[in-house]
């Protein structure tokens, strides 16, 4: 089923605070989206709106052309995976899997069991007894095995150790090649996960700052390094995101897709032009002004 | 560490060169299937758009070919083509920088040739 | 996209019914065990000579109230998080609650009959008196229908209190506890002619006595009104991320 998402002019107010301001974007099947933002940027609010956990204050969300809220043809196809508090949960992973198998149209039990084994997840213990890393592994398993056309992971890696996170990333890639769907991964661990994204959404204090394909996004920045005066001359007129100086050497991160001519100019001036990682772009774009 | 990348060249270029190296080294022979984009993403931890960019260049240059729904394979004569390209680039990439550096240091042609003979006499000791 | 409406609703109804039935299989036997025990130890209970159905009546009200509260806190968010719409959850769980109420009453009627049969052949003599308001011409059909309606209403009362809490918080909690208590008191007044829960003074001390038919109709109206109110509240409830 092709469920594409269109969000128009979406705002959400909680009491008197506006958590999201007039956000618009669209999402397609078969792509992995990185939703990046600092803590409190509104990521979880946006995702719970997509998951029909609540309704927007204004603006619209459409999935497959319809409002997903209370829509029984759409809600079963949207999985929202986050880390809830399981300190009182006596149910086991197996209980949850069986339930998901009953209510999630694409849930694959064999795959869930296989993943659980690979995560070394004890599936017959009450969830409250699992470590936080294991609880996250359980969630990720539930999300991947549900094979929902729209799968949302909200910082689902929390508490997982490096090998478990690695396994999660590898499975995201493998699943996208086996059963392509729409995956939305929200994170602030950008450097670790950026290679998974087809498309990047950067949320900053409730506004959508960036909505671009990954490759376009990372080409949008460059680091110019060289003698301070020359660097200053070269970057004048460009949007600079960050400046570092060591003695007379200066490194400036610019937010601009340099064309061939500019690259040649830089080379002739004896300046080094380096790429900028998504992580750096994210940090510099969302820095608080002092 | 075949896994890591440096900052000097775009990563898609470096990925492309890794495949080329394998062809030149005979690790991949004519009509051998090369790893899928997904496998390369998992192995190199590089975005699939980046991998695809590198592979598309190889397709354009006639080094590999794609079979729809099957995968990517080494083109006939790919190795010869690469060897030829690399020989042509050898002067630019290695000899000219060497001469420039030698000039700075005041080394004569004879010094350079002697150095080369000396190094070759020691035999290959890695790269 | 095929319309899978009936299957989702009936799945929800079936699943909730079975889960709650499992607990009921604990609840009813515990009441059954305490029936002769209490009769033995407490003279007042013995004097009343209550039938099992009448004996079960008060515990069943509380049991259903607790299940109603539980339905909102434990099941409702869980189902919606698994892609079930609030409306489908509501319909399915209302159906499950109704079937559960009928099942509890049927179980107790069956137990009541078995106890009487045992009484016929052994020295054991079970109580044969219904609670005063259940004493009617019919030995068990009408009492069973009445008890079913009342305990279902208590389930709805539990829902009201919990849903007010879940959806509104703050003052809504107090408001819905009040609405819930008034609702349940109305049910009690309708049948037992006295509220079992504390009610404000403005209600008449002695409630009028209604005929069986009027009480039954009023109770059904209250059930429908309660469900309607709950439906309005639940369909926009925000699912909490905890």
PDB file of C-alpha atoms in Angstrom, chain B residues 32-102:
ATOM      1  CA  UNK B  32      31.881 -11.093 -11.482  1.00  0.00           C
ATOM      2  CA  UNK B  33      29.047  -9.633  -9.438  1.00  0.00           C
ATOM      3  CA  UNK B  34      30.140  -6.718  -7.311  1.00  0.00           C
ATOM      4  CA  UNK B  35      28.578  -6.180  -3.853  1.00  0.00           C
ATOM      5  CA  UNK B  36      25.095  -4.647  -3.871  1.00  0.00           C
ATOM      6  CA  UNK B  37      24.520  -1.050  -2.851  1.00  0.00           C
ATOM      7  CA  UNK B  38      22.871  -2.285   0.355  1.00  0.00           C
ATOM      8  CA  UNK B  39      25.881  -4.437   1.203  1.00  0.00           C
ATOM      9  CA  UNK B  40      28.236  -1.548   0.556  1.00  0.00           C
ATOM     10  CA  UNK B  41      26.114   0.776   2.716  1.00  0.00           C
ATOM     11  CA  UNK B  42      26.279  -1.740   5.539  1.00  0.00           C
ATOM     12  CA  UNK B  43      30.001  -2.333   5.109  1.00  0.00           C
ATOM     13  CA  UNK B  44      31.301   1.181   4.530  1.00  0.00           C
ATOM     14  CA  UNK B  45      28.577   2.932   6.579  1.00  0.00           C
ATOM     15  CA  UNK B  46      28.172   5.409   3.785  1.00  0.00           C
ATOM     16  CA  UNK B  47      24.876   6.730   2.503  1.00  0.00           C
ATOM     17  CA  UNK B  48      23.427   4.777  -0.399  1.00  0.00           C
ATOM     18  CA  UNK B  49      23.109   7.959  -2.454  1.00  0.00           C
ATOM     19  CA  UNK B  50      26.877   8.355  -2.171  1.00  0.00           C
ATOM     20  CA  UNK B  51      27.462   4.724  -3.167  1.00  0.00           C
ATOM     21  CA  UNK B  52      25.064   5.071  -6.091  1.00  0.00           C
ATOM     22  CA  UNK B  53      26.884   8.173  -7.286  1.00  0.00           C
ATOM     23  CA  UNK B  54      30.203   6.287  -7.350  1.00  0.00           C
ATOM     24  CA  UNK B  55      28.698   3.231  -9.048  1.00  0.00           C
ATOM     25  CA  UNK B  56      26.934   5.335 -11.665  1.00  0.00           C
ATOM     26  CA  UNK B  57      30.271   6.873 -12.603  1.00  0.00           C
ATOM     27  CA  UNK B  58      31.687   3.369 -13.059  1.00  0.00           C
ATOM     28  CA  UNK B  59      28.725   2.476 -15.262  1.00  0.00           C
ATOM     29  CA  UNK B  60      29.215   5.648 -17.330  1.00  0.00           C
ATOM     30  CA  UNK B  61      32.898   4.824 -17.780  1.00  0.00           C
ATOM     31  CA  UNK B  62      32.047   1.302 -18.907  1.00  0.00           C
ATOM     32  CA  UNK B  63      33.806  -0.374 -15.981  1.00  0.00           C
ATOM     33  CA  UNK B  64      30.715  -2.096 -14.618  1.00  0.00           C
ATOM     34  CA  UNK B  65      27.216  -2.810 -15.922  1.00  0.00           C
ATOM     35  CA  UNK B  66      23.873  -3.167 -14.210  1.00  0.00           C
ATOM     36  CA  UNK B  67      21.388  -5.963 -14.707  1.00  0.00           C
ATOM     37  CA  UNK B  68      17.969  -4.813 -13.644  1.00  0.00           C
ATOM     38  CA  UNK B  69      16.826  -6.635 -10.536  1.00  0.00           C
ATOM     39  CA  UNK B  70      19.986  -8.738 -10.383  1.00  0.00           C
ATOM     40  CA  UNK B  71      22.911  -6.506  -9.524  1.00  0.00           C
ATOM     41  CA  UNK B  72      26.079  -4.934 -10.838  1.00  0.00           C
ATOM     42  CA  UNK B  73      28.820  -6.811 -12.701  1.00  0.00           C
ATOM     43  CA  UNK B  74      32.342  -6.168 -13.947  1.00  0.00           C
ATOM     44  CA  UNK B  75      32.333  -5.208 -17.629  1.00  0.00           C
ATOM     45  CA  UNK B  76      34.437  -7.067 -20.157  1.00  0.00           C
ATOM     46  CA  UNK B  77      37.840  -5.420 -20.589  1.00  0.00           C
ATOM     47  CA  UNK B  78      37.325  -3.340 -17.443  1.00  0.00           C
ATOM     48  CA  UNK B  79      40.752  -4.159 -16.074  1.00  0.00           C
ATOM     49  CA  UNK B  80      42.547  -3.139 -19.294  1.00  0.00           C
ATOM     50  CA  UNK B  81      40.568   0.085 -19.378  1.00  0.00           C
ATOM     51  CA  UNK B  82      41.489   0.899 -15.797  1.00  0.00           C
ATOM     52  CA  UNK B  83      45.151   0.023 -16.310  1.00  0.00           C
ATOM     53  CA  UNK B  84      45.209   2.302 -19.328  1.00  0.00           C
ATOM     54  CA  UNK B  85      43.565   5.153 -17.411  1.00  0.00           C
ATOM     55  CA  UNK B  86      45.916   4.722 -14.523  1.00  0.00           C
ATOM     56  CA  UNK B  87      49.005   4.661 -16.718  1.00  0.00           C
ATOM     57  CA  UNK B  88      47.877   7.907 -18.295  1.00  0.00           C
ATOM     58  CA  UNK B  89      47.285   9.424 -14.892  1.00  0.00           C
ATOM     59  CA  UNK B  90      50.557   8.126 -13.508  1.00  0.00           C
ATOM     60  CA  UNK B  91      52.645  11.063 -14.735  1.00  0.00           C
ATOM     61  CA  UNK B  92      50.138  13.601 -13.435  1.00  0.00           C
ATOM     62  CA  UNK B  93      49.519  11.966 -10.113  1.00  0.00           C
ATOM     63  CA  UNK B  94      52.958  10.723  -9.194  1.00  0.00           C
ATOM     64  CA  UNK B  95      55.791  11.839 -11.502  1.00  0.00           C
ATOM     65  CA  UNK B  96      55.028  15.555 -11.713  1.00  0.00           C
ATOM     66  CA  UNK B  97      54.578  16.034  -7.951  1.00  0.00           C
ATOM     67  CA  UNK B  98      57.797  14.082  -7.443  1.00  0.00           C
ATOM     68  CA  UNK B  99      59.757  16.294  -9.827  1.00  0.00           C
ATOM     69  CA  UNK B 100      58.311  19.432  -8.219  1.00  0.00           C
ATOM     70  CA  UNK B 101      59.301  18.246  -4.764  1.00  0.00           C
ATOM     71  CA  UNK B 102      62.733  17.143  -5.999  1.00  0.00           C
TER      72      UNK B 102
END
